[in-house]
PDB file of C-alpha atoms in Angstrom:
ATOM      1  CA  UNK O   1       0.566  25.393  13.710  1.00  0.00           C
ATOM      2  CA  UNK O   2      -3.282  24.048  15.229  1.00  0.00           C
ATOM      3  CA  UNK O   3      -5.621  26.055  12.950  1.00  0.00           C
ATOM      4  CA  UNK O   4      -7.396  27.213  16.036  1.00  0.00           C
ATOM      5  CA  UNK O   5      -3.894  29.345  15.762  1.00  0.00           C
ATOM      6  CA  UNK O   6      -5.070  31.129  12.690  1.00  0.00           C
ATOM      7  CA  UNK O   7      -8.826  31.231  13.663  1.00  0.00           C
ATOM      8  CA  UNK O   8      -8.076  32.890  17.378  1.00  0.00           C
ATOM      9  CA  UNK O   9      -6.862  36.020  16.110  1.00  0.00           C
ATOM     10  CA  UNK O  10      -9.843  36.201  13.971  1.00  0.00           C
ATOM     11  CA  UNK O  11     -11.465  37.109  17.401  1.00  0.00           C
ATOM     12  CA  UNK O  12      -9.717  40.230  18.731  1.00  0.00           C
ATOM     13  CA  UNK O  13     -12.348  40.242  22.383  1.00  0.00           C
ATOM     14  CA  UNK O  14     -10.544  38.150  24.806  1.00  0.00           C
ATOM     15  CA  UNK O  15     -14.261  37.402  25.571  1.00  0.00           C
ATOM     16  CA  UNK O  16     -15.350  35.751  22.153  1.00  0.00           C
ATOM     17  CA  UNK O  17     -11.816  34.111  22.365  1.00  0.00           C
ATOM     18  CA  UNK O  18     -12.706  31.940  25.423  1.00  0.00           C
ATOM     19  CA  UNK O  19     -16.806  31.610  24.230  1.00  0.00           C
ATOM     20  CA  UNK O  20     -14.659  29.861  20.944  1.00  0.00           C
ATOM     21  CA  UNK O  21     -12.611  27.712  23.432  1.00  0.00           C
ATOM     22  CA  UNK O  22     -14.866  26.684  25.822  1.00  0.00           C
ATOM     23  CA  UNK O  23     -17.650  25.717  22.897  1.00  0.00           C
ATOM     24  CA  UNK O  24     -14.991  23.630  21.138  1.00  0.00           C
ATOM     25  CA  UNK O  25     -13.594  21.822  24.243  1.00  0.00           C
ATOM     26  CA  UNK O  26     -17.704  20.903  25.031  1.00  0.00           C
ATOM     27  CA  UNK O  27     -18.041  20.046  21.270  1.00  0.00           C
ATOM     28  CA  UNK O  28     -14.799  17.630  21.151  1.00  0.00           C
ATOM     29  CA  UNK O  29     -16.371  16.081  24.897  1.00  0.00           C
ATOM     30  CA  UNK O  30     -19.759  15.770  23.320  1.00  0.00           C
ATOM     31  CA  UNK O  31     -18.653  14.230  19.975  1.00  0.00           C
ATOM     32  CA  UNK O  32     -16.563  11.750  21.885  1.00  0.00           C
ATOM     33  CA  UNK O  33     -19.515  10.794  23.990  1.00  0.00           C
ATOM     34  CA  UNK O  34     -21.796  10.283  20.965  1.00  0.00           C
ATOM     35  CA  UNK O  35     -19.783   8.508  19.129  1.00  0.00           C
ATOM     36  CA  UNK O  36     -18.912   5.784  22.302  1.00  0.00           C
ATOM     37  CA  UNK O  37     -22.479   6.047  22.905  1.00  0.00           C
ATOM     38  CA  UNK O  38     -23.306   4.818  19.411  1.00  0.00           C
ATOM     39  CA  UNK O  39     -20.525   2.059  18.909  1.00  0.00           C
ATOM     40  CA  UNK O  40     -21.633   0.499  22.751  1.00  0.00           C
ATOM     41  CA  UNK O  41     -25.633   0.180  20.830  1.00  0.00           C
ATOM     42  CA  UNK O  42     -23.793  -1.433  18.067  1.00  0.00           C
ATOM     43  CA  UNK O  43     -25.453   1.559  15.993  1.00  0.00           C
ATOM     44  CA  UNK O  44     -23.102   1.870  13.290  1.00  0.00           C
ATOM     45  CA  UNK O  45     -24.917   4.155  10.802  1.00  0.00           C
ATOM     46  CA  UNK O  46     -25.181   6.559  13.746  1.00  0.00           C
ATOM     47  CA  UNK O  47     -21.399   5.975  15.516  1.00  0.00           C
ATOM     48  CA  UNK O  48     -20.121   7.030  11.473  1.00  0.00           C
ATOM     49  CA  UNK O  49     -22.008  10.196  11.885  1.00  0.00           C
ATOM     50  CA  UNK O  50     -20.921  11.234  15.250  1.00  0.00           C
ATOM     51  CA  UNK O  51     -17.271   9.823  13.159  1.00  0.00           C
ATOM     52  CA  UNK O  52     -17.926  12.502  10.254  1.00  0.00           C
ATOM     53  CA  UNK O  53     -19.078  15.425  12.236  1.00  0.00           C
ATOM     54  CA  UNK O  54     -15.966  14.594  15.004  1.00  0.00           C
ATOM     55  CA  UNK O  55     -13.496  14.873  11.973  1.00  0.00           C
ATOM     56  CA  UNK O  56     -15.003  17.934  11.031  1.00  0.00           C
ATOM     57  CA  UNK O  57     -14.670  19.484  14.356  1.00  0.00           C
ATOM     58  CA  UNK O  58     -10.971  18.051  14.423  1.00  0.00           C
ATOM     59  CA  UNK O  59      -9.528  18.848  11.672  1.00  0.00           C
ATOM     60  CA  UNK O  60     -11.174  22.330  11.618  1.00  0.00           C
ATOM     61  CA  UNK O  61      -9.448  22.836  14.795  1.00  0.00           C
ATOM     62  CA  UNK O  62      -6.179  21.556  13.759  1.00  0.00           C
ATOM     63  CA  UNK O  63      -5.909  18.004  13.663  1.00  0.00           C
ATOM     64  CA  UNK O  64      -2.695  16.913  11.692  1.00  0.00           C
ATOM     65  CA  UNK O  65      -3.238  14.243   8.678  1.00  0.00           C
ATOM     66  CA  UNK O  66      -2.220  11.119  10.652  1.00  0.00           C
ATOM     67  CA  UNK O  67      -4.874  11.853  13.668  1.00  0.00           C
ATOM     68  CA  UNK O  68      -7.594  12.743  10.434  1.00  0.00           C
ATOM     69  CA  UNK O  69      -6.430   9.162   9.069  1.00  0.00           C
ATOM     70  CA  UNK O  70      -7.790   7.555  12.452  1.00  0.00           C
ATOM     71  CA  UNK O  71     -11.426   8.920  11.940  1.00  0.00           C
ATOM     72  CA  UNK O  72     -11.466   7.702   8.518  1.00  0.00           C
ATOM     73  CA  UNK O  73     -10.017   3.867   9.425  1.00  0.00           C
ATOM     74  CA  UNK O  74     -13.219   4.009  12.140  1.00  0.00           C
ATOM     75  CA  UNK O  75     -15.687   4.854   9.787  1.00  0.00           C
ATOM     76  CA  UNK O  76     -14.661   2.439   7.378  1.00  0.00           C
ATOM     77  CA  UNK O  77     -14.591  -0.283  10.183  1.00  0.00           C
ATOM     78  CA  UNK O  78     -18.096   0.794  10.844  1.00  0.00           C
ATOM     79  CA  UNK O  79     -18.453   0.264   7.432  1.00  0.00           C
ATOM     80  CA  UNK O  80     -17.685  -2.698   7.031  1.00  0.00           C
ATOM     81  CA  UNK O  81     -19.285  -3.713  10.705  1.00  0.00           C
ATOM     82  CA  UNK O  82     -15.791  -5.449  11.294  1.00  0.00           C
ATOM     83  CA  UNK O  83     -15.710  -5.400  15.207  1.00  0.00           C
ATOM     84  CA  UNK O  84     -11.895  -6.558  15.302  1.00  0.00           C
ATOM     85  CA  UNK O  85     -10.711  -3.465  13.902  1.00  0.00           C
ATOM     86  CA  UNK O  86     -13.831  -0.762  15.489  1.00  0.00           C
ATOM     87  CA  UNK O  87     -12.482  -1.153  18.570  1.00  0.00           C
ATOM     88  CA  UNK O  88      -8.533  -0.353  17.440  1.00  0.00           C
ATOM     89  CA  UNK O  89      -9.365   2.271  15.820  1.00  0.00           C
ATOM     90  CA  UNK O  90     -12.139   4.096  18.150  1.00  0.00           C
ATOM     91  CA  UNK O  91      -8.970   3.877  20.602  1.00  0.00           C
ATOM     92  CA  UNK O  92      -6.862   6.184  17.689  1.00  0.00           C
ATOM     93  CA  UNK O  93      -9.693   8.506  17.185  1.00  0.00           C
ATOM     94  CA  UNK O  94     -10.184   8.594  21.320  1.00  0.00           C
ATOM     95  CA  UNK O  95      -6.633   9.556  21.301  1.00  0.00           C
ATOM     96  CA  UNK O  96      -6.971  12.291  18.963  1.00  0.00           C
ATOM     97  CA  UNK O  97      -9.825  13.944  20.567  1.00  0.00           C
ATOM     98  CA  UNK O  98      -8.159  13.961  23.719  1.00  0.00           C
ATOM     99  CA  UNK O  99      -5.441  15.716  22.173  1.00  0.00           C
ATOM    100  CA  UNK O 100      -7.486  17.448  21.198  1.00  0.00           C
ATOM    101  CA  UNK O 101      -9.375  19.039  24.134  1.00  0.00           C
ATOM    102  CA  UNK O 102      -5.994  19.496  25.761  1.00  0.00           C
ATOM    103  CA  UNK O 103      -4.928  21.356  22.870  1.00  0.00           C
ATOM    104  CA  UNK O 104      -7.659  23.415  23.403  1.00  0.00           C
ATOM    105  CA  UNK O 105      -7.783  23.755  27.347  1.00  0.00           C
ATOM    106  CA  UNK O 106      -4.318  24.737  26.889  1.00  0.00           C
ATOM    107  CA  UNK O 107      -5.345  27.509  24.827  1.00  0.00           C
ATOM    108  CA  UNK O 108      -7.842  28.923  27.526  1.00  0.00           C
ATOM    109  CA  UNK O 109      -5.989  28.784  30.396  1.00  0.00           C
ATOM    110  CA  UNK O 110      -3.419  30.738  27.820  1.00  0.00           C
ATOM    111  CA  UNK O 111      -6.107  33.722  27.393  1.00  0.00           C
ATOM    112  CA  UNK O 112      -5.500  36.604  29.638  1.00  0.00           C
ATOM    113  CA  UNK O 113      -8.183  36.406  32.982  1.00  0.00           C
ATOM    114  CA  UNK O 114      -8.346  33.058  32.505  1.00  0.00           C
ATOM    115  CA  UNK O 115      -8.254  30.952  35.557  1.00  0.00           C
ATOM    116  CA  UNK O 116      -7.353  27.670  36.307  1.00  0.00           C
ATOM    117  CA  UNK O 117      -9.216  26.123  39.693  1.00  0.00           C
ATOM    118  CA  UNK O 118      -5.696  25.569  41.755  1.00  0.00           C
ATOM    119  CA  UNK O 119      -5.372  21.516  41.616  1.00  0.00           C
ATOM    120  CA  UNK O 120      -9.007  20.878  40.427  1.00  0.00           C
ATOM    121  CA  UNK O 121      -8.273  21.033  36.573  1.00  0.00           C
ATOM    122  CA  UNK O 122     -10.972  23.313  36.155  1.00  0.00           C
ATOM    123  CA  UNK O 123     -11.110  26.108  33.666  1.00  0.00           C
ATOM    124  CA  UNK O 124     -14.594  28.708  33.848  1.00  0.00           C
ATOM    125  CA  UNK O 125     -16.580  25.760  34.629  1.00  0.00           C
ATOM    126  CA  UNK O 126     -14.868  23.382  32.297  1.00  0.00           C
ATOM    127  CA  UNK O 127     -13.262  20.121  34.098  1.00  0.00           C
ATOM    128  CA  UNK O 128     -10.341  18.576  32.337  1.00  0.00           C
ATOM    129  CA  UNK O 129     -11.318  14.705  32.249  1.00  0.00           C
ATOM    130  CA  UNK O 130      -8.196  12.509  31.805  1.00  0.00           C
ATOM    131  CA  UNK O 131      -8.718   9.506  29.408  1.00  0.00           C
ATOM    132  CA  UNK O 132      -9.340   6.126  31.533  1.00  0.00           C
ATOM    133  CA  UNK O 133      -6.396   3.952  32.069  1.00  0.00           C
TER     134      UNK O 133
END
């Protein structure tokens, strides 16, 4: 079960609920962004704390041990400044995060009064962004 499973019903308003979901989904987008944003500089110092704060966020949320693994093999390729394997595994912890946010969009669109923009992938404002090809 995704902790956010345990930590929703900590929040019996329906309105605190979404406020929960909608912060984490901008959190996991933001994190990602930082974090790409870092690695394109070639800023590693920064890119492995956007790496350590992401992991946080994921594994608070739910994240099972193999997607946790992925932040920890880009941090160490960071690290190490070892650009064969940074890009490898940014592409894992990418992968996770977009789990991730669809993990959590699914959970908002779940709430009751929640409404999904018919064919627009929106949810109160929030756009769901499919990874790149």
């Amino acid at each position: 079960m995704p902790h956010i499973d345990a930590v929703l019903p900590l929040y019996p308003d329906l309105a605190t609920r979404q406020t929960l979901l909608e912060l984490a989904v901008a959190q996991t987008r933001t994190d990602l962004a930082d974090m790409r944003r870092a690695i394109d500089a070639g800023d590693h110092a920064s890119a492995r704390q956007q790496v350590h704060r992401a992991k946080g966020t994921a594994s608070f949320l739910g994240r099972g041990e193999h997607e946790i693994q992925a932040f920890d093999l880009l941090a160490d390729a960071l690290r190490a400044q070892d650009m064969t394997r940074i890009g490898p595994a940014f592409m894992a912890v990418e992968a996770a995060l977009r789990e991730l946010e669809a993990m959590l969009l699914t959970r908002l669109n779940q709430l009751p009064g929640t409404v999904q923009a018919a064919g627009h992938g929106h949810i109160n404002g929030l756009r769901h962004e499919k990874s790149p090809p």
